[in-house]
mmCIF file with all atom_site columns, C-alpha atoms in Angstrom:
data_model
loop_
_atom_site.group_PDB
_atom_site.id
_atom_site.type_symbol
_atom_site.label_atom_id
_atom_site.label_alt_id
_atom_site.label_comp_id
_atom_site.label_asym_id
_atom_site.label_entity_id
_atom_site.label_seq_id
_atom_site.pdbx_PDB_ins_code
_atom_site.Cartn_x
_atom_site.Cartn_y
_atom_site.Cartn_z
_atom_site.occupancy
_atom_site.B_iso_or_equiv
_atom_site.pdbx_formal_charge
_atom_site.auth_seq_id
_atom_site.auth_comp_id
_atom_site.auth_asym_id
_atom_site.auth_atom_id
_atom_site.pdbx_PDB_model_num
ATOM 1   C CA . MET A 1 1   ? 81.193  138.482 100.848 1.00 0.00 ? 1   MET A CA 1
ATOM 2   C CA . ASP A 1 2   ? 84.000  137.048 102.950 1.00 0.00 ? 2   ASP A CA 1
ATOM 3   C CA . VAL A 1 3   ? 86.009  133.945 102.105 1.00 0.00 ? 3   VAL A CA 1
ATOM 4   C CA . ILE A 1 4   ? 84.084  131.741 104.557 1.00 0.00 ? 4   ILE A CA 1
ATOM 5   C CA . ASP A 1 5   ? 80.717  132.716 103.069 1.00 0.00 ? 5   ASP A CA 1
ATOM 6   C CA . SER A 1 6   ? 82.124  132.098 99.592  1.00 0.00 ? 6   SER A CA 1
ATOM 7   C CA . MET A 1 7   ? 83.335  128.607 100.513 1.00 0.00 ? 7   MET A CA 1
ATOM 8   C CA . MET A 1 8   ? 79.994  127.822 102.145 1.00 0.00 ? 8   MET A CA 1
ATOM 9   C CA . GLN A 1 9   ? 78.261  128.843 98.907  1.00 0.00 ? 9   GLN A CA 1
ATOM 10  C CA . GLU A 1 10  ? 80.511  126.415 97.068  1.00 0.00 ? 10  GLU A CA 1
ATOM 11  C CA . HIS A 1 11  ? 79.360  123.780 99.544  1.00 0.00 ? 11  HIS A CA 1
ATOM 12  C CA . ASP A 1 12  ? 75.773  124.570 98.534  1.00 0.00 ? 12  ASP A CA 1
ATOM 13  C CA . VAL A 1 13  ? 76.720  123.726 94.942  1.00 0.00 ? 13  VAL A CA 1
ATOM 14  C CA . ILE A 1 14  ? 78.303  120.452 96.071  1.00 0.00 ? 14  ILE A CA 1
ATOM 15  C CA . TYR A 1 15  ? 75.272  119.621 98.274  1.00 0.00 ? 15  TYR A CA 1
ATOM 16  C CA . ARG A 1 16  ? 73.150  119.938 95.132  1.00 0.00 ? 16  ARG A CA 1
ATOM 17  C CA . PHE A 1 17  ? 75.531  117.626 93.314  1.00 0.00 ? 17  PHE A CA 1
ATOM 18  C CA . VAL A 1 18  ? 75.263  115.111 96.177  1.00 0.00 ? 18  VAL A CA 1
ATOM 19  C CA . ALA A 1 19  ? 71.486  115.144 95.648  1.00 0.00 ? 19  ALA A CA 1
ATOM 20  C CA . VAL A 1 20  ? 72.019  114.412 91.934  1.00 0.00 ? 20  VAL A CA 1
ATOM 21  C CA . ILE A 1 21  ? 74.226  111.415 92.738  1.00 0.00 ? 21  ILE A CA 1
ATOM 22  C CA . ARG A 1 22  ? 71.769  109.992 95.247  1.00 0.00 ? 22  ARG A CA 1
ATOM 23  C CA . THR A 1 23  ? 68.848  110.463 92.873  1.00 0.00 ? 23  THR A CA 1
ATOM 24  C CA . ALA A 1 24  ? 70.716  108.821 89.993  1.00 0.00 ? 24  ALA A CA 1
ATOM 25  C CA . CYS A 1 25  ? 71.540  105.851 92.233  1.00 0.00 ? 25  CYS A CA 1
ATOM 26  C CA . CYS A 1 26  ? 67.907  105.583 93.362  1.00 0.00 ? 26  CYS A CA 1
ATOM 27  C CA . HIS A 1 27  ? 66.799  105.523 89.723  1.00 0.00 ? 27  HIS A CA 1
ATOM 28  C CA . ILE A 1 28  ? 69.059  102.526 89.154  1.00 0.00 ? 28  ILE A CA 1
ATOM 29  C CA . LEU A 1 29  ? 67.673  100.778 92.234  1.00 0.00 ? 29  LEU A CA 1
ATOM 30  C CA . GLU A 1 30  ? 64.171  101.430 90.908  1.00 0.00 ? 30  GLU A CA 1
ATOM 31  C CA . GLY A 1 31  ? 65.018  99.582  87.709  1.00 0.00 ? 31  GLY A CA 1
ATOM 32  C CA . GLU A 1 32  ? 66.248  102.252 85.318  1.00 0.00 ? 32  GLU A CA 1
ATOM 33  C CA . PRO A 1 33  ? 69.391  101.463 83.334  1.00 0.00 ? 33  PRO A CA 1
ATOM 34  C CA . LEU A 1 34  ? 72.719  102.726 84.596  1.00 0.00 ? 34  LEU A CA 1
ATOM 35  C CA . CYS A 1 35  ? 73.759  105.646 82.379  1.00 0.00 ? 35  CYS A CA 1
ATOM 36  C CA . THR A 1 36  ? 77.531  105.404 82.388  1.00 0.00 ? 36  THR A CA 1
ATOM 37  C CA . GLU A 1 37  ? 77.865  108.759 80.633  1.00 0.00 ? 37  GLU A CA 1
ATOM 38  C CA . ASP A 1 38  ? 76.107  110.471 83.549  1.00 0.00 ? 38  ASP A CA 1
ATOM 39  C CA . PHE A 1 39  ? 78.359  108.776 86.079  1.00 0.00 ? 39  PHE A CA 1
ATOM 40  C CA . HIS A 1 40  ? 81.475  109.651 84.085  1.00 0.00 ? 40  HIS A CA 1
ATOM 41  C CA . ASN A 1 41  ? 80.235  113.255 84.156  1.00 0.00 ? 41  ASN A CA 1
ATOM 42  C CA . MET A 1 42  ? 79.736  112.942 87.899  1.00 0.00 ? 42  MET A CA 1
ATOM 43  C CA . THR A 1 43  ? 83.343  111.849 88.374  1.00 0.00 ? 43  THR A CA 1
ATOM 44  C CA . ARG A 1 44  ? 84.410  114.790 86.226  1.00 0.00 ? 44  ARG A CA 1
ATOM 45  C CA . PHE A 1 45  ? 82.406  117.225 88.378  1.00 0.00 ? 45  PHE A CA 1
ATOM 46  C CA . ALA A 1 46  ? 83.762  115.668 91.580  1.00 0.00 ? 46  ALA A CA 1
ATOM 47  C CA . ARG A 1 47  ? 87.337  115.970 90.381  1.00 0.00 ? 47  ARG A CA 1
ATOM 48  C CA . GLU A 1 48  ? 87.116  119.388 88.748  1.00 0.00 ? 48  GLU A CA 1
ATOM 49  C CA . TYR A 1 49  ? 84.762  121.357 90.982  1.00 0.00 ? 49  TYR A CA 1
ATOM 50  C CA . ALA A 1 50  ? 84.700  119.655 94.366  1.00 0.00 ? 50  ALA A CA 1
ATOM 51  C CA . ASP A 1 51  ? 88.344  118.617 94.421  1.00 0.00 ? 51  ASP A CA 1
ATOM 52  C CA . ARG A 1 52  ? 90.580  120.805 92.249  1.00 0.00 ? 52  ARG A CA 1
ATOM 53  C CA . TYR A 1 53  ? 88.510  123.972 92.548  1.00 0.00 ? 53  TYR A CA 1
ATOM 54  C CA . HIS A 1 54  ? 86.970  123.912 96.034  1.00 0.00 ? 54  HIS A CA 1
ATOM 55  C CA . HIS A 1 55  ? 89.398  121.632 97.892  1.00 0.00 ? 55  HIS A CA 1
ATOM 56  C CA . GLY A 1 56  ? 92.239  123.335 96.040  1.00 0.00 ? 56  GLY A CA 1
ATOM 57  C CA . LYS A 1 57  ? 91.353  126.628 97.703  1.00 0.00 ? 57  LYS A CA 1
ATOM 58  C CA . GLU A 1 58  ? 90.955  124.985 101.075 1.00 0.00 ? 58  GLU A CA 1
ATOM 59  C CA . GLU A 1 59  ? 94.220  123.049 100.921 1.00 0.00 ? 59  GLU A CA 1
ATOM 60  C CA . LYS A 1 60  ? 96.416  125.645 99.242  1.00 0.00 ? 60  LYS A CA 1
ATOM 61  C CA . ILE A 1 61  ? 95.057  128.725 100.979 1.00 0.00 ? 61  ILE A CA 1
ATOM 62  C CA . LEU A 1 62  ? 92.682  128.448 103.963 1.00 0.00 ? 62  LEU A CA 1
ATOM 63  C CA . PHE A 1 63  ? 94.035  125.279 105.590 1.00 0.00 ? 63  PHE A CA 1
ATOM 64  C CA . ARG A 1 64  ? 97.620  126.420 105.007 1.00 0.00 ? 64  ARG A CA 1
ATOM 65  C CA . GLU A 1 65  ? 96.955  129.595 106.967 1.00 0.00 ? 65  GLU A CA 1
ATOM 66  C CA . MET A 1 66  ? 95.015  127.811 109.686 1.00 0.00 ? 66  MET A CA 1
ATOM 67  C CA . THR A 1 67  ? 97.778  125.265 110.337 1.00 0.00 ? 67  THR A CA 1
ATOM 68  C CA . LYS A 1 68  ? 100.436 127.983 110.198 1.00 0.00 ? 68  LYS A CA 1
ATOM 69  C CA . ARG A 1 69  ? 98.686  130.368 112.598 1.00 0.00 ? 69  ARG A CA 1
ATOM 70  C CA . LEU A 1 70  ? 96.298  128.487 114.870 1.00 0.00 ? 70  LEU A CA 1
ATOM 71  C CA . GLY A 1 71  ? 98.469  125.899 116.581 1.00 0.00 ? 71  GLY A CA 1
ATOM 72  C CA . PRO A 1 72  ? 97.973  122.244 117.458 1.00 0.00 ? 72  PRO A CA 1
ATOM 73  C CA . ALA A 1 73  ? 94.163  122.296 117.439 1.00 0.00 ? 73  ALA A CA 1
ATOM 74  C CA . ALA A 1 74  ? 94.074  123.486 113.823 1.00 0.00 ? 74  ALA A CA 1
ATOM 75  C CA . GLU A 1 75  ? 96.889  121.140 112.898 1.00 0.00 ? 75  GLU A CA 1
ATOM 76  C CA . LYS A 1 76  ? 94.957  118.162 114.277 1.00 0.00 ? 76  LYS A CA 1
ATOM 77  C CA . VAL A 1 77  ? 91.609  119.113 112.709 1.00 0.00 ? 77  VAL A CA 1
ATOM 78  C CA . ILE A 1 78  ? 93.129  119.871 109.309 1.00 0.00 ? 78  ILE A CA 1
ATOM 79  C CA . ARG A 1 79  ? 95.738  117.138 108.945 1.00 0.00 ? 79  ARG A CA 1
ATOM 80  C CA . ASN A 1 80  ? 93.973  114.305 110.760 1.00 0.00 ? 80  ASN A CA 1
ATOM 81  C CA . GLY A 1 81  ? 90.447  115.210 109.719 1.00 0.00 ? 81  GLY A CA 1
ATOM 82  C CA . MET A 1 82  ? 89.823  117.381 106.686 1.00 0.00 ? 82  MET A CA 1
ATOM 83  C CA . LEU A 1 83  ? 92.812  116.306 104.568 1.00 0.00 ? 83  LEU A CA 1
ATOM 84  C CA . VAL A 1 84  ? 92.248  112.624 105.360 1.00 0.00 ? 84  VAL A CA 1
ATOM 85  C CA . GLU A 1 85  ? 88.640  112.995 104.222 1.00 0.00 ? 85  GLU A CA 1
ATOM 86  C CA . HIS A 1 86  ? 89.720  114.791 101.040 1.00 0.00 ? 86  HIS A CA 1
ATOM 87  C CA . ASP A 1 87  ? 91.962  111.802 100.274 1.00 0.00 ? 87  ASP A CA 1
ATOM 88  C CA . LEU A 1 88  ? 89.187  109.334 101.089 1.00 0.00 ? 88  LEU A CA 1
ATOM 89  C CA . GLY A 1 89  ? 86.920  111.216 98.673  1.00 0.00 ? 89  GLY A CA 1
ATOM 90  C CA . ARG A 1 90  ? 89.571  110.893 95.971  1.00 0.00 ? 90  ARG A CA 1
ATOM 91  C CA . LEU A 1 91  ? 89.713  107.166 96.649  1.00 0.00 ? 91  LEU A CA 1
ATOM 92  C CA . HIS A 1 92  ? 85.936  106.855 96.219  1.00 0.00 ? 92  HIS A CA 1
ATOM 93  C CA . ILE A 1 93  ? 86.094  108.721 92.895  1.00 0.00 ? 93  ILE A CA 1
ATOM 94  C CA . ASN A 1 94  ? 88.973  106.542 91.660  1.00 0.00 ? 94  ASN A CA 1
ATOM 95  C CA . GLU A 1 95  ? 87.047  103.427 92.694  1.00 0.00 ? 95  GLU A CA 1
ATOM 96  C CA . LEU A 1 96  ? 83.885  104.760 91.038  1.00 0.00 ? 96  LEU A CA 1
ATOM 97  C CA . GLU A 1 97  ? 85.795  105.321 87.825  1.00 0.00 ? 97  GLU A CA 1
ATOM 98  C CA . GLN A 1 98  ? 87.171  101.773 87.956  1.00 0.00 ? 98  GLN A CA 1
ATOM 99  C CA . ALA A 1 99  ? 83.687  100.399 88.694  1.00 0.00 ? 99  ALA A CA 1
ATOM 100 C CA . LEU A 1 100 ? 82.337  102.250 85.650  1.00 0.00 ? 100 LEU A CA 1
ATOM 101 C CA . GLN A 1 101 ? 85.045  100.763 83.445  1.00 0.00 ? 101 GLN A CA 1
ATOM 102 C CA . ASN A 1 102 ? 84.295  97.301  84.814  1.00 0.00 ? 102 ASN A CA 1
ATOM 103 C CA . TYR A 1 103 ? 80.572  97.802  84.232  1.00 0.00 ? 103 TYR A CA 1
ATOM 104 C CA . GLU A 1 104 ? 81.147  98.977  80.653  1.00 0.00 ? 104 GLU A CA 1
ATOM 105 C CA . GLN A 1 105 ? 83.183  95.824  79.979  1.00 0.00 ? 105 GLN A CA 1
ATOM 106 C CA . THR A 1 106 ? 80.838  93.499  81.872  1.00 0.00 ? 106 THR A CA 1
ATOM 107 C CA . PRO A 1 107 ? 77.432  95.002  82.749  1.00 0.00 ? 107 PRO A CA 1
ATOM 108 C CA . SER A 1 108 ? 76.808  92.659  85.671  1.00 0.00 ? 108 SER A CA 1
ATOM 109 C CA . THR A 1 109 ? 74.797  93.266  88.827  1.00 0.00 ? 109 THR A CA 1
ATOM 110 C CA . GLU A 1 110 ? 78.005  93.090  90.864  1.00 0.00 ? 110 GLU A CA 1
ATOM 111 C CA . ASN A 1 111 ? 79.648  95.811  88.751  1.00 0.00 ? 111 ASN A CA 1
ATOM 112 C CA . LYS A 1 112 ? 76.472  97.911  88.936  1.00 0.00 ? 112 LYS A CA 1
ATOM 113 C CA . LEU A 1 113 ? 76.548  97.544  92.730  1.00 0.00 ? 113 LEU A CA 1
ATOM 114 C CA . ALA A 1 114 ? 80.156  98.779  92.782  1.00 0.00 ? 114 ALA A CA 1
ATOM 115 C CA . VAL A 1 115 ? 79.116  101.910 90.853  1.00 0.00 ? 115 VAL A CA 1
ATOM 116 C CA . ILE A 1 116 ? 76.290  102.621 93.292  1.00 0.00 ? 116 ILE A CA 1
ATOM 117 C CA . THR A 1 117 ? 78.472  101.823 96.321  1.00 0.00 ? 117 THR A CA 1
ATOM 118 C CA . HIS A 1 118 ? 81.272  104.203 95.409  1.00 0.00 ? 118 HIS A CA 1
ATOM 119 C CA . ALA A 1 119 ? 78.975  106.956 94.150  1.00 0.00 ? 119 ALA A CA 1
ATOM 120 C CA . CYS A 1 120 ? 76.922  106.857 97.361  1.00 0.00 ? 120 CYS A CA 1
ATOM 121 C CA . GLY A 1 121 ? 80.067  106.451 99.465  1.00 0.00 ? 121 GLY A CA 1
ATOM 122 C CA . TRP A 1 122 ? 81.493  109.637 98.004  1.00 0.00 ? 122 TRP A CA 1
ATOM 123 C CA . ALA A 1 123 ? 78.165  111.444 98.436  1.00 0.00 ? 123 ALA A CA 1
ATOM 124 C CA . ALA A 1 124 ? 77.809  110.398 102.091 1.00 0.00 ? 124 ALA A CA 1
ATOM 125 C CA . LEU A 1 125 ? 81.413  111.299 102.869 1.00 0.00 ? 125 LEU A CA 1
ATOM 126 C CA . LEU A 1 126 ? 81.141  114.738 101.255 1.00 0.00 ? 126 LEU A CA 1
ATOM 127 C CA . GLN A 1 127 ? 77.804  115.492 102.931 1.00 0.00 ? 127 GLN A CA 1
ATOM 128 C CA . ARG A 1 128 ? 79.264  114.769 106.369 1.00 0.00 ? 128 ARG A CA 1
ATOM 129 C CA . HIS A 1 129 ? 82.556  116.484 105.529 1.00 0.00 ? 129 HIS A CA 1
ATOM 130 C CA . MET A 1 130 ? 80.882  119.720 104.411 1.00 0.00 ? 130 MET A CA 1
ATOM 131 C CA . ASP A 1 131 ? 78.602  119.698 107.448 1.00 0.00 ? 131 ASP A CA 1
ATOM 132 C CA . LYS A 1 132 ? 81.704  119.573 109.697 1.00 0.00 ? 132 LYS A CA 1
ATOM 133 C CA . GLU A 1 133 ? 83.499  122.283 107.757 1.00 0.00 ? 133 GLU A CA 1
ATOM 134 C CA . ASN A 1 134 ? 80.484  124.597 107.831 1.00 0.00 ? 134 ASN A CA 1
ATOM 135 C CA . ALA A 1 135 ? 79.729  124.071 111.531 1.00 0.00 ? 135 ALA A CA 1
ATOM 136 C CA . VAL A 1 136 ? 83.225  123.673 112.988 1.00 0.00 ? 136 VAL A CA 1
ATOM 137 C CA . VAL A 1 137 ? 86.244  124.291 110.751 1.00 0.00 ? 137 VAL A CA 1
ATOM 138 C CA . TYR A 1 138 ? 85.068  127.437 108.989 1.00 0.00 ? 138 TYR A CA 1
ATOM 139 C CA . MET A 1 139 ? 83.670  128.916 112.207 1.00 0.00 ? 139 MET A CA 1
ATOM 140 C CA . PHE A 1 140 ? 86.988  128.185 113.942 1.00 0.00 ? 140 PHE A CA 1
ATOM 141 C CA . ALA A 1 141 ? 88.824  130.009 111.143 1.00 0.00 ? 141 ALA A CA 1
ATOM 142 C CA . ARG A 1 142 ? 86.421  132.955 111.226 1.00 0.00 ? 142 ARG A CA 1
ATOM 143 C CA . ARG A 1 143 ? 86.627  133.245 115.014 1.00 0.00 ? 143 ARG A CA 1
ATOM 144 C CA . GLU A 1 144 ? 90.384  132.722 115.473 1.00 0.00 ? 144 GLU A CA 1
ATOM 145 C CA . LEU A 1 145 ? 92.147  134.116 112.407 1.00 0.00 ? 145 LEU A CA 1
ATOM 146 C CA . PRO A 1 146 ? 92.899  137.834 112.571 1.00 0.00 ? 146 PRO A CA 1
ATOM 147 C CA . ALA A 1 147 ? 90.870  140.069 110.251 1.00 0.00 ? 147 ALA A CA 1
ATOM 148 C CA . ASP A 1 148 ? 93.922  140.964 108.159 1.00 0.00 ? 148 ASP A CA 1
ATOM 149 C CA . VAL A 1 149 ? 94.704  137.259 107.603 1.00 0.00 ? 149 VAL A CA 1
ATOM 150 C CA . LEU A 1 150 ? 91.106  136.529 106.603 1.00 0.00 ? 150 LEU A CA 1
ATOM 151 C CA . GLU A 1 151 ? 91.311  139.450 104.180 1.00 0.00 ? 151 GLU A CA 1
ATOM 152 C CA . SER A 1 152 ? 94.561  138.105 102.747 1.00 0.00 ? 152 SER A CA 1
ATOM 153 C CA . ILE A 1 153 ? 92.979  134.644 102.338 1.00 0.00 ? 153 ILE A CA 1
ATOM 154 C CA . SER A 1 154 ? 90.003  136.290 100.649 1.00 0.00 ? 154 SER A CA 1
ATOM 155 C CA . GLU A 1 155 ? 92.258  138.120 98.197  1.00 0.00 ? 155 GLU A CA 1
ATOM 156 C CA . GLU A 1 156 ? 94.226  134.964 97.455  1.00 0.00 ? 156 GLU A CA 1
ATOM 157 C CA . THR A 1 157 ? 91.042  132.968 96.791  1.00 0.00 ? 157 THR A CA 1
ATOM 158 C CA . LYS A 1 158 ? 89.756  135.741 94.507  1.00 0.00 ? 158 LYS A CA 1
ATOM 159 C CA . ALA A 1 159 ? 92.997  135.515 92.519  1.00 0.00 ? 159 ALA A CA 1
ATOM 160 C CA . PHE A 1 160 ? 92.590  131.704 92.415  1.00 0.00 ? 160 PHE A CA 1
ATOM 161 C CA . ASP A 1 161 ? 89.016  132.140 91.105  1.00 0.00 ? 161 ASP A CA 1
ATOM 162 C CA . ALA A 1 162 ? 90.113  134.718 88.546  1.00 0.00 ? 162 ALA A CA 1
ATOM 163 C CA . SER A 1 163 ? 92.755  132.533 86.904  1.00 0.00 ? 163 SER A CA 1
ATOM 164 C CA . GLN A 1 164 ? 91.654  131.458 83.444  1.00 0.00 ? 164 GLN A CA 1
ATOM 165 C CA . GLU A 1 165 ? 92.150  127.768 84.226  1.00 0.00 ? 165 GLU A CA 1
ATOM 166 C CA . HIS A 1 166 ? 90.032  127.818 87.389  1.00 0.00 ? 166 HIS A CA 1
ATOM 167 C CA . LYS A 1 167 ? 87.403  130.163 85.969  1.00 0.00 ? 167 LYS A CA 1
ATOM 168 C CA . LYS A 1 168 ? 86.919  127.953 82.902  1.00 0.00 ? 168 LYS A CA 1
ATOM 169 C CA . GLU A 1 169 ? 86.855  124.758 84.964  1.00 0.00 ? 169 GLU A CA 1
ATOM 170 C CA . ALA A 1 170 ? 84.319  126.179 87.440  1.00 0.00 ? 170 ALA A CA 1
ATOM 171 C CA . GLN A 1 171 ? 82.035  127.434 84.665  1.00 0.00 ? 171 GLN A CA 1
ATOM 172 C CA . SER A 1 172 ? 82.220  124.117 82.839  1.00 0.00 ? 172 SER A CA 1
ATOM 173 C CA . SER A 1 173 ? 81.476  122.231 86.071  1.00 0.00 ? 173 SER A CA 1
ATOM 174 C CA . LEU A 1 174 ? 78.492  124.430 86.903  1.00 0.00 ? 174 LEU A CA 1
ATOM 175 C CA . SER A 1 175 ? 77.067  123.891 83.410  1.00 0.00 ? 175 SER A CA 1
ATOM 176 C CA . LEU A 1 176 ? 77.540  120.156 83.809  1.00 0.00 ? 176 LEU A CA 1
ATOM 177 C CA . LEU A 1 177 ? 75.767  120.273 87.175  1.00 0.00 ? 177 LEU A CA 1
ATOM 178 C CA . GLU A 1 178 ? 72.839  122.137 85.616  1.00 0.00 ? 178 GLU A CA 1
ATOM 179 C CA . GLU A 1 179 ? 72.501  119.455 82.931  1.00 0.00 ? 179 GLU A CA 1
ATOM 180 C CA . LEU A 1 180 ? 72.588  116.624 85.469  1.00 0.00 ? 180 LEU A CA 1
ATOM 181 C CA . ALA A 1 181 ? 70.280  118.414 87.912  1.00 0.00 ? 181 ALA A CA 1
ATOM 182 C CA . SER A 1 182 ? 67.785  119.036 85.125  1.00 0.00 ? 182 SER A CA 1
ATOM 183 C CA . LYS A 1 183 ? 67.888  115.407 84.020  1.00 0.00 ? 183 LYS A CA 1
ATOM 184 C CA . TYR A 1 184 ? 67.349  114.146 87.569  1.00 0.00 ? 184 TYR A CA 1
ATOM 185 C CA . ASN A 1 185 ? 64.869  116.898 88.563  1.00 0.00 ? 185 ASN A CA 1
ATOM 186 C CA . ILE A 1 186 ? 67.002  118.379 91.339  1.00 0.00 ? 186 ILE A CA 1
#
């Protein structure tokens, strides 16, 4: 499997997580209590798997090579698009975490709304972001990067995956996703 296929498979994992978030938010809207533990686990998954693990490989490896080798078009797409959206996702997760803390201190409707808003904001952003990467950014990389560079990126991402820190974090995140997906029937 090449590096692009591997990253698209990671997107499939994150798409599933997006479905968990949306379902959990719908449960709240339908009158179920807000389970702060679940949402804290969601922020953990978002930070560990989606951001440090998946975005880490994109930012440190794939995007680095694209901006270095593919000129102004790649530079614009990566710096003004993908990296901006990564940062916006981090903002949503930080705001979600703050909303959870506020809700735990004062379980008001307004604080509950903030939890739902930032959880769904992150989910909508990531859905759209991954759709663009799958359809445009990754295909651009596959089409324009030389085979030897794609192979080098693939080897570097395999080494990233094989590191004890990343391997442990990915496994822990996937287990957490299974628990949440089971709870929310995803």
